[in-house]
PDB file of N, CA, C and O in Angstrom:
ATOM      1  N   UNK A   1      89.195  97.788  94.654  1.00 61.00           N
ATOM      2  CA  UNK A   1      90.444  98.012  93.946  1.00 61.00           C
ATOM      3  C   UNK A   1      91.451  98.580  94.935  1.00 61.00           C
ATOM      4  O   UNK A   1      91.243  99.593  95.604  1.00 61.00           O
ATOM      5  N   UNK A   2      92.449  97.921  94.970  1.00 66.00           N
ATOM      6  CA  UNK A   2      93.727  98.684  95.677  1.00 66.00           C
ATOM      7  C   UNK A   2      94.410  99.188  95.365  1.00 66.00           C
ATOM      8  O   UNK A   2      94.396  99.407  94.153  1.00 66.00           O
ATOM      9  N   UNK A   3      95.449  99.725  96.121  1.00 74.00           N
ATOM     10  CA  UNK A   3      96.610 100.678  95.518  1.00 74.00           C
ATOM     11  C   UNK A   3      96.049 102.133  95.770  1.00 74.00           C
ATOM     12  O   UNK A   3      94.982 102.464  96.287  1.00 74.00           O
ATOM     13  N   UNK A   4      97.156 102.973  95.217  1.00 93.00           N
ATOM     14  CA  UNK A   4      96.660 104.483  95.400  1.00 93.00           C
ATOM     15  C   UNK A   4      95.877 105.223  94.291  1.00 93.00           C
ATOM     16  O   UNK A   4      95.969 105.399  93.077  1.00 93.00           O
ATOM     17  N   UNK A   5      94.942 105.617  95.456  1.00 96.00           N
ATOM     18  CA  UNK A   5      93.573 106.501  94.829  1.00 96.00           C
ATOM     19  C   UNK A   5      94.407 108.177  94.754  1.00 96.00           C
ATOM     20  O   UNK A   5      95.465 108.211  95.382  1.00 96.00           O
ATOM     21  N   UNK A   6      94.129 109.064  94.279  1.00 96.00           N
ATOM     22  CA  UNK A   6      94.365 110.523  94.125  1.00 96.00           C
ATOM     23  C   UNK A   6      92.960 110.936  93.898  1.00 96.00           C
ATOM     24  O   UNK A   6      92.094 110.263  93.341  1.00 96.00           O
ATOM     25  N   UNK A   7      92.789 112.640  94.612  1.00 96.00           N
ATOM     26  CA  UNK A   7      91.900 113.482  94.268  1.00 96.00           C
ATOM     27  C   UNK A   7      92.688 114.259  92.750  1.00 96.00           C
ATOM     28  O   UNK A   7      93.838 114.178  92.317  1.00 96.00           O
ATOM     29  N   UNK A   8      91.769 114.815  92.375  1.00 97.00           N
ATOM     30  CA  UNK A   8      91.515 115.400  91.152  1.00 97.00           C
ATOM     31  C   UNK A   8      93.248 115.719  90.564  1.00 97.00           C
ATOM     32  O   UNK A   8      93.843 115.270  89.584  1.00 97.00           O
ATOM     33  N   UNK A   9      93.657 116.626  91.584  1.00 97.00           N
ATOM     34  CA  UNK A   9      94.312 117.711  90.990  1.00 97.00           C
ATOM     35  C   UNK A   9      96.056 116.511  91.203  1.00 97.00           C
ATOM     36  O   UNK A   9      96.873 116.460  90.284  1.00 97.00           O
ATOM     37  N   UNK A  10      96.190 115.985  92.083  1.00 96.00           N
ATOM     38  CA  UNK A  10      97.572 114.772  92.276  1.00 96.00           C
ATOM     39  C   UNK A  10      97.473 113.822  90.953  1.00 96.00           C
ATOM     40  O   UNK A  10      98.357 113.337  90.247  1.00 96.00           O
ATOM     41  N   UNK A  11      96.281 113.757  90.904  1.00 97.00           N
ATOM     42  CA  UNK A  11      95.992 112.920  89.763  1.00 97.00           C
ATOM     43  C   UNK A  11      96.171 113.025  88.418  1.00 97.00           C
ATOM     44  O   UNK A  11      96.539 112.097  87.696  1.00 97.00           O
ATOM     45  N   UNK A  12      95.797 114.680  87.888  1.00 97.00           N
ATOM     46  CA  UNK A  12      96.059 114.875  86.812  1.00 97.00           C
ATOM     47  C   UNK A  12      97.680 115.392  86.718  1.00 97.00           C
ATOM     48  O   UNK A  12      98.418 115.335  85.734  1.00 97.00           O
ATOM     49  N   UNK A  13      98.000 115.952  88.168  1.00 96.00           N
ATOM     50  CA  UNK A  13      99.674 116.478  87.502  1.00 96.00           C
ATOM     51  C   UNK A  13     100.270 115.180  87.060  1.00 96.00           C
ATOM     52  O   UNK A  13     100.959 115.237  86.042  1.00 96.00           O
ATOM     53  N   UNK A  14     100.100 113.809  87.752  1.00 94.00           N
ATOM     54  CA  UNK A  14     100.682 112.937  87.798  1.00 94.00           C
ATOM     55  C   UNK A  14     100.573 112.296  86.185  1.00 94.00           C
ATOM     56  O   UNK A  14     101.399 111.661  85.530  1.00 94.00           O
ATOM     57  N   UNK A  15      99.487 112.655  85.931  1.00 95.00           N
ATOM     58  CA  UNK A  15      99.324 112.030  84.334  1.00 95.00           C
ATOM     59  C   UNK A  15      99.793 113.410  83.400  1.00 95.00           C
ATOM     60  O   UNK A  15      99.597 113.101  82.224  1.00 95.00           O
ATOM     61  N   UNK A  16     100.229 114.533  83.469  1.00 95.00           N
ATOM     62  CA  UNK A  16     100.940 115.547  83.071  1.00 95.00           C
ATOM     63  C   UNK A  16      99.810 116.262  82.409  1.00 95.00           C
ATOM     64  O   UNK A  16      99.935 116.512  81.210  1.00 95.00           O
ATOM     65  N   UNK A  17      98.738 116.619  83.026  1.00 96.00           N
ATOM     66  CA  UNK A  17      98.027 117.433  82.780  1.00 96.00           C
ATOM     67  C   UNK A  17      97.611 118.176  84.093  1.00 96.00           C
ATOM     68  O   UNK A  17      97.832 118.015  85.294  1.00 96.00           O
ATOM     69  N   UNK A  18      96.848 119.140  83.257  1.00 97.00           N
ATOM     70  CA  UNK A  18      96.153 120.280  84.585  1.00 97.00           C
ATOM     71  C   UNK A  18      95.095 120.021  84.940  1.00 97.00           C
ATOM     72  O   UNK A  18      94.255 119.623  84.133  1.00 97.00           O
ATOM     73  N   UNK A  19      94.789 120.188  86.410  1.00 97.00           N
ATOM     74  CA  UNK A  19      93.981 119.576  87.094  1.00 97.00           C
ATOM     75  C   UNK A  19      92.362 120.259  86.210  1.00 97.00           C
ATOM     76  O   UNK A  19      91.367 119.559  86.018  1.00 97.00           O
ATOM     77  N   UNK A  20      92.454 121.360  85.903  1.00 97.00           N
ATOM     78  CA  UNK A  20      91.006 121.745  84.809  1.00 97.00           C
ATOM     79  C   UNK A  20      90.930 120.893  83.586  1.00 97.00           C
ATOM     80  O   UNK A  20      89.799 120.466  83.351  1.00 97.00           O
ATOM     81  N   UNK A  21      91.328 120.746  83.233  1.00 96.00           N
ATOM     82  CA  UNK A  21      91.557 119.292  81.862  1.00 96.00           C
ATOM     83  C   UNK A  21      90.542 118.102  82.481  1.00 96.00           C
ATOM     84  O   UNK A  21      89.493 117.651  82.023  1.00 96.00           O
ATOM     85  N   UNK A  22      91.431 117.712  83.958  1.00 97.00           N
ATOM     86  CA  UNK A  22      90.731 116.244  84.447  1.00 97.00           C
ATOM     87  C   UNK A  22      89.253 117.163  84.748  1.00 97.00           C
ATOM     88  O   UNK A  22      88.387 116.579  84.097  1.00 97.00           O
ATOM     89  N   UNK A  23      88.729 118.163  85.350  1.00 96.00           N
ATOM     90  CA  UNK A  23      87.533 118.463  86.095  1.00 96.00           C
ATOM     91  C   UNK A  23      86.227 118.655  84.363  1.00 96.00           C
ATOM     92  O   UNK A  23      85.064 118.261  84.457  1.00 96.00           O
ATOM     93  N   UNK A  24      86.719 119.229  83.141  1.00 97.00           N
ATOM     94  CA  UNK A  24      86.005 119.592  82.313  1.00 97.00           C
ATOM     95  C   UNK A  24      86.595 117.917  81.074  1.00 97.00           C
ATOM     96  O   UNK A  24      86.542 117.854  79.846  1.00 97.00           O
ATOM     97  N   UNK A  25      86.939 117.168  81.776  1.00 96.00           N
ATOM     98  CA  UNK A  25      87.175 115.563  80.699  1.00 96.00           C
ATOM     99  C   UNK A  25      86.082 114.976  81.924  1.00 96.00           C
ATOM    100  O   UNK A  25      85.332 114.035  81.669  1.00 96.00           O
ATOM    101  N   UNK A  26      86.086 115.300  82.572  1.00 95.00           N
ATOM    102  CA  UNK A  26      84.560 114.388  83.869  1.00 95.00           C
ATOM    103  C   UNK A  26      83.275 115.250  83.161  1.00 95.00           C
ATOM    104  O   UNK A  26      82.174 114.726  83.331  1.00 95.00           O
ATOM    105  N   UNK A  27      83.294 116.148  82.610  1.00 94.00           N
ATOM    106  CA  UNK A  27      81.583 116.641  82.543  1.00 94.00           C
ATOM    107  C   UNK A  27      81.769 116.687  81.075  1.00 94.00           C
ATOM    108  O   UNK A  27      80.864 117.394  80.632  1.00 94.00           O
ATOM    109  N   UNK A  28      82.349 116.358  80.341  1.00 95.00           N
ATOM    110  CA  UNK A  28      81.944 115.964  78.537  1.00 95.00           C
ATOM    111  C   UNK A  28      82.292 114.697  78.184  1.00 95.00           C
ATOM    112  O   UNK A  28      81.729 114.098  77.268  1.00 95.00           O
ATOM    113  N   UNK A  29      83.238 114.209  78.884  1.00 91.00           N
ATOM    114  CA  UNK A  29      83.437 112.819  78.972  1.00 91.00           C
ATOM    115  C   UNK A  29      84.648 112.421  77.961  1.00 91.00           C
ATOM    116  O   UNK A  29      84.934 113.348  77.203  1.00 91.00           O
ATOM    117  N   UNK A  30      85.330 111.381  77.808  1.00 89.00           N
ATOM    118  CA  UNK A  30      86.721 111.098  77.266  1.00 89.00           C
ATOM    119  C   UNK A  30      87.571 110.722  78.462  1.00 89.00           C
ATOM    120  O   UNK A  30      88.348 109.779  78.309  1.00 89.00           O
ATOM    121  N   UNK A  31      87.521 111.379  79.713  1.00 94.00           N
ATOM    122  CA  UNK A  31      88.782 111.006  80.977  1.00 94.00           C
ATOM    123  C   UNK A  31      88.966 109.897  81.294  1.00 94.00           C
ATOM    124  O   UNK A  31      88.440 108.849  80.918  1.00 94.00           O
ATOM    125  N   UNK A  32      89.833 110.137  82.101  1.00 96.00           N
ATOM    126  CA  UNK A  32      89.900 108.642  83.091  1.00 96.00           C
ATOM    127  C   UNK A  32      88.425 108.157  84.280  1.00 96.00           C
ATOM    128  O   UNK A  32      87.668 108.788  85.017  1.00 96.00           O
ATOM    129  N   UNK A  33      88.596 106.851  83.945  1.00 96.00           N
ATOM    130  CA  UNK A  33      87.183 106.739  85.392  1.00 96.00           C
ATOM    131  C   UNK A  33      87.533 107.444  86.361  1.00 96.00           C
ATOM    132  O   UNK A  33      88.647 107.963  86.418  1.00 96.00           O
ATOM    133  N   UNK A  34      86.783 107.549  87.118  1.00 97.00           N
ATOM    134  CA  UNK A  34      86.811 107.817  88.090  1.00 97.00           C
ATOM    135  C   UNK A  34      85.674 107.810  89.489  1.00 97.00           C
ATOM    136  O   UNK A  34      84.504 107.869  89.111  1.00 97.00           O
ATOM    137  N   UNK A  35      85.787 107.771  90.459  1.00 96.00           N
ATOM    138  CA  UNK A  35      84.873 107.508  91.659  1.00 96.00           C
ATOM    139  C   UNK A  35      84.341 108.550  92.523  1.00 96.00           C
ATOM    140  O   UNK A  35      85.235 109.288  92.938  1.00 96.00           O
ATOM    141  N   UNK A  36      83.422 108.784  92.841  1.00 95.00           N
ATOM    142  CA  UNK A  36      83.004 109.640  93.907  1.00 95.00           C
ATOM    143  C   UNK A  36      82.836 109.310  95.226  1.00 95.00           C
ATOM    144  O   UNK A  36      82.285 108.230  95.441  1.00 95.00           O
ATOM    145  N   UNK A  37      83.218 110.058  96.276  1.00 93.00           N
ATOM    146  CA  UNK A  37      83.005 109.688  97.668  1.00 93.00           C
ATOM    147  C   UNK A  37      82.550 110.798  98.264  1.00 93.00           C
ATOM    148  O   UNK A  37      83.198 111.669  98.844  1.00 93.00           O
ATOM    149  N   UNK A  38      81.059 110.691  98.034  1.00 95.00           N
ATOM    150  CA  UNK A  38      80.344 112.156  99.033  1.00 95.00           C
ATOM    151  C   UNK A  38      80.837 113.205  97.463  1.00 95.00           C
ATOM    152  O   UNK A  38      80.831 112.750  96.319  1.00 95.00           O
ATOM    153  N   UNK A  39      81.213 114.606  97.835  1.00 94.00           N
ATOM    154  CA  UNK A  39      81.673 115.702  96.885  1.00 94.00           C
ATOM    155  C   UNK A  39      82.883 115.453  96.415  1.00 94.00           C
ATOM    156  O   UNK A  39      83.120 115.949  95.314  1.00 94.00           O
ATOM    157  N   UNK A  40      84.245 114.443  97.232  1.00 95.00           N
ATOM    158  CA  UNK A  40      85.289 113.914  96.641  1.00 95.00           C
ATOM    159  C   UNK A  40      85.458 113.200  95.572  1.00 95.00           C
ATOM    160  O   UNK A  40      84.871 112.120  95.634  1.00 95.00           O
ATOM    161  N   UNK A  41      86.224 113.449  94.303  1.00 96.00           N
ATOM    162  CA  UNK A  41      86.266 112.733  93.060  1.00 96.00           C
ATOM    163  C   UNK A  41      87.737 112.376  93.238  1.00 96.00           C
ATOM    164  O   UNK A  41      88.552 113.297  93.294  1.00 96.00           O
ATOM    165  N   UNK A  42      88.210 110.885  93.348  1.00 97.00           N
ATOM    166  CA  UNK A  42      89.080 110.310  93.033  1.00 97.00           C
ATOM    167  C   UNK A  42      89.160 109.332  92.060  1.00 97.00           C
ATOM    168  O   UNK A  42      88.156 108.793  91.596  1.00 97.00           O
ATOM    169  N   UNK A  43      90.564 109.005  91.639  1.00 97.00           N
ATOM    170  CA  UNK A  43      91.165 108.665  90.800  1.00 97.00           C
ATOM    171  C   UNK A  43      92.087 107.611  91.182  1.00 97.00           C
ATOM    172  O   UNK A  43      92.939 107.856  92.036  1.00 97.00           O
ATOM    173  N   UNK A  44      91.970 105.822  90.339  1.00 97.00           N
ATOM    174  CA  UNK A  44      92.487 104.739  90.857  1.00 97.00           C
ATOM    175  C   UNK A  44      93.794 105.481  89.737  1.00 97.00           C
ATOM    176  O   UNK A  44      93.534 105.914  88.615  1.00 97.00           O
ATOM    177  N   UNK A  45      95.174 105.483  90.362  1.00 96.00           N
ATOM    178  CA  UNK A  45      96.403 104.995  89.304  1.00 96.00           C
ATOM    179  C   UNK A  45      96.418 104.358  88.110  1.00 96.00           C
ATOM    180  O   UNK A  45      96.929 104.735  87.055  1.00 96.00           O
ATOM    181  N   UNK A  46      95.673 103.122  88.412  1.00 96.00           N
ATOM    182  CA  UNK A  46      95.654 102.072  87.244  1.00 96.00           C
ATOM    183  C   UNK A  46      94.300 102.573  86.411  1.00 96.00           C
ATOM    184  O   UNK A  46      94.524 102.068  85.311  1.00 96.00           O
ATOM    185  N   UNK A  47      93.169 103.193  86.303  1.00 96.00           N
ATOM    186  CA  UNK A  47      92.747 104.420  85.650  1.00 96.00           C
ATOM    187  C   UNK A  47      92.717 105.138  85.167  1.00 96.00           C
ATOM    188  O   UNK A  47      91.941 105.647  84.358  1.00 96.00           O
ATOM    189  N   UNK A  48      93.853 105.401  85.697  1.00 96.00           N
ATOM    190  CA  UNK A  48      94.566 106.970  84.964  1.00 96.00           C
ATOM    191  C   UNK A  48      95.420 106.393  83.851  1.00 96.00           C
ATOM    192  O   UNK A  48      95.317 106.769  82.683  1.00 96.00           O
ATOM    193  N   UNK A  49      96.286 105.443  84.274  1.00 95.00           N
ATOM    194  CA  UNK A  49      97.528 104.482  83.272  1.00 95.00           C
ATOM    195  C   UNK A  49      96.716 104.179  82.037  1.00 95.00           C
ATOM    196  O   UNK A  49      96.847 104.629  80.899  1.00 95.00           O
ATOM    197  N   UNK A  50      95.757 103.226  82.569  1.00 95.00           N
ATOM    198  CA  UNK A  50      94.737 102.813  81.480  1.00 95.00           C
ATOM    199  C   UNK A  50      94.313 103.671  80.217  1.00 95.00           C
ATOM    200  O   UNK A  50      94.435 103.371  79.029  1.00 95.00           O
ATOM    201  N   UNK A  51      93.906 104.556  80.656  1.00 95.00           N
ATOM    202  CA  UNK A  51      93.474 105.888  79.841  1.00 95.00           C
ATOM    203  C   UNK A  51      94.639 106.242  79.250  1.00 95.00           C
ATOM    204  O   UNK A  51      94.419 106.220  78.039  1.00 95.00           O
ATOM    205  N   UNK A  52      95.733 106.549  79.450  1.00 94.00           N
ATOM    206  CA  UNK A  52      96.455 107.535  78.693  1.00 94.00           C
ATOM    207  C   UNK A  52      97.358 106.365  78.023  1.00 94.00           C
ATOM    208  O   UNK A  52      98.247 106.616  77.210  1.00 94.00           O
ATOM    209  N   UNK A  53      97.047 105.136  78.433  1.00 93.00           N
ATOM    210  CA  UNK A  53      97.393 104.252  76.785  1.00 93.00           C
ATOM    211  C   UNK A  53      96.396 104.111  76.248  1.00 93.00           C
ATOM    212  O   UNK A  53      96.608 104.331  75.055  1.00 93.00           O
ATOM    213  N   UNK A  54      95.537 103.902  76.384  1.00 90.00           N
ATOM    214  CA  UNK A  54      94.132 103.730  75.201  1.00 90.00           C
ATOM    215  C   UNK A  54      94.025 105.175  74.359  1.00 90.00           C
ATOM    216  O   UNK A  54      93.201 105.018  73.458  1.00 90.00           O
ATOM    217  N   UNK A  55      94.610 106.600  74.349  1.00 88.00           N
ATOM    218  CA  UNK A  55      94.719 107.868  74.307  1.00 88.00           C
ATOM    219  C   UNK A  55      96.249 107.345  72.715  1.00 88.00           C
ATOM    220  O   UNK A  55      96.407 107.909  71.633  1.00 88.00           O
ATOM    221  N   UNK A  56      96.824 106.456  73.145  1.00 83.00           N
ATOM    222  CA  UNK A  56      97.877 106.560  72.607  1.00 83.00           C
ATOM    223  C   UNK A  56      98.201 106.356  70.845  1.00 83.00           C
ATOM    224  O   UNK A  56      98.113 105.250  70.312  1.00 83.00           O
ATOM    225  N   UNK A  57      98.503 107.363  70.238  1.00 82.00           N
ATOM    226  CA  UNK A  57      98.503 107.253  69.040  1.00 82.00           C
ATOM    227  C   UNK A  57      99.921 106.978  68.275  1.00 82.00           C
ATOM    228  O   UNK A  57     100.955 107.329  68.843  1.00 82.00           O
ATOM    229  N   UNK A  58      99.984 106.319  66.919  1.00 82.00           N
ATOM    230  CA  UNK A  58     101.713 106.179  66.097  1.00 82.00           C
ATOM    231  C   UNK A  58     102.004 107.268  65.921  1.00 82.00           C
ATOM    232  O   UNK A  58     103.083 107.737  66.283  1.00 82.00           O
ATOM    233  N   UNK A  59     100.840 108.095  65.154  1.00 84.00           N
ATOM    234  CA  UNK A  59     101.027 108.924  64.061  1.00 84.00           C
ATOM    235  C   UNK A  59     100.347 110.165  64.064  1.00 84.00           C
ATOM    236  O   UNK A  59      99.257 110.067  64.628  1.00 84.00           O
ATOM    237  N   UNK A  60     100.586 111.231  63.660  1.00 82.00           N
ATOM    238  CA  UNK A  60      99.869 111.995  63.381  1.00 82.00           C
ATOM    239  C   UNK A  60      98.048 111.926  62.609  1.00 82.00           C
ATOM    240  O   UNK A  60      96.863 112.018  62.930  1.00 82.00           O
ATOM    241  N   UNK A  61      98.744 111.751  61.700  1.00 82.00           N
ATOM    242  CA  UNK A  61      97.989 110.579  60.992  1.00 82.00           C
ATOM    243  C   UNK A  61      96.260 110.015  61.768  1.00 82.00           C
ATOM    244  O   UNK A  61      95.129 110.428  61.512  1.00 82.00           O
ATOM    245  N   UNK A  62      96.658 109.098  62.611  1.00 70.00           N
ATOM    246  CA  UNK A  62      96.184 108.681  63.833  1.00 70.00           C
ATOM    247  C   UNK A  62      94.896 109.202  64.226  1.00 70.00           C
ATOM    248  O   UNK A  62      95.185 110.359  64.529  1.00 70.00           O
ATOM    249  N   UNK A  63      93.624 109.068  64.415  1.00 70.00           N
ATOM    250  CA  UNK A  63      92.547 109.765  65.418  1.00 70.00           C
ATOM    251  C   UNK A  63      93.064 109.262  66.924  1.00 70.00           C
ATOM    252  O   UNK A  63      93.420 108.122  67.224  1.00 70.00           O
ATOM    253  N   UNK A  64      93.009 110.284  67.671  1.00 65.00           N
ATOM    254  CA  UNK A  64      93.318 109.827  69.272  1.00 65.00           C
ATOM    255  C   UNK A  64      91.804 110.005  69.478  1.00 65.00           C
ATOM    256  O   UNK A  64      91.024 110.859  69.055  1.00 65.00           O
ATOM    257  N   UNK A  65      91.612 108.755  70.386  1.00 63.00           N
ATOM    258  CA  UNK A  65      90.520 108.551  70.970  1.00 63.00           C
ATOM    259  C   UNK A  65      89.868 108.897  72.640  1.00 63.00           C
ATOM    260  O   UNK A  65      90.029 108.167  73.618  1.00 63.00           O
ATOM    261  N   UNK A  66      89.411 109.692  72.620  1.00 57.00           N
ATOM    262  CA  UNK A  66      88.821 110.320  74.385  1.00 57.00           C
ATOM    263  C   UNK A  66      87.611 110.368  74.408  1.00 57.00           C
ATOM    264  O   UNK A  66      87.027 110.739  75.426  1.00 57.00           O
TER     265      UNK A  66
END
């Protein structure tokens, strides 16, 4: 996959969350994919995008899904 990868914390400001959100959505699960390299956890863009429309709800109403 190409394009830009981010570690944890570029990744989540960029999707407007805090980088503890993305580290504790990796160990209960709901986040964006993501990849490991050695102890490095990155994050494809189009991953992150992906996720926070599939996240996306009309209504209150609505179950959001993670």
């Amino acid at each position: 996959m190409e394009g830009p990868w981010r570690e944890t914390e570029p990744a989540a400001r960029r999707a407007g969350f805090a980088p503890s959100t993305f580290e504790k959505l990796r160990c209960y699960g709901g986040g964006a994919r993501y990849s490991k390299r050695g102890r490095k956890v990155i994050y494809h863009d189009a991953d992150v995008d992906a996720w926070l429309r599939e996240t996306m709800v009309a209504s209150t109403s609505e179950k959001a899904v993670t």
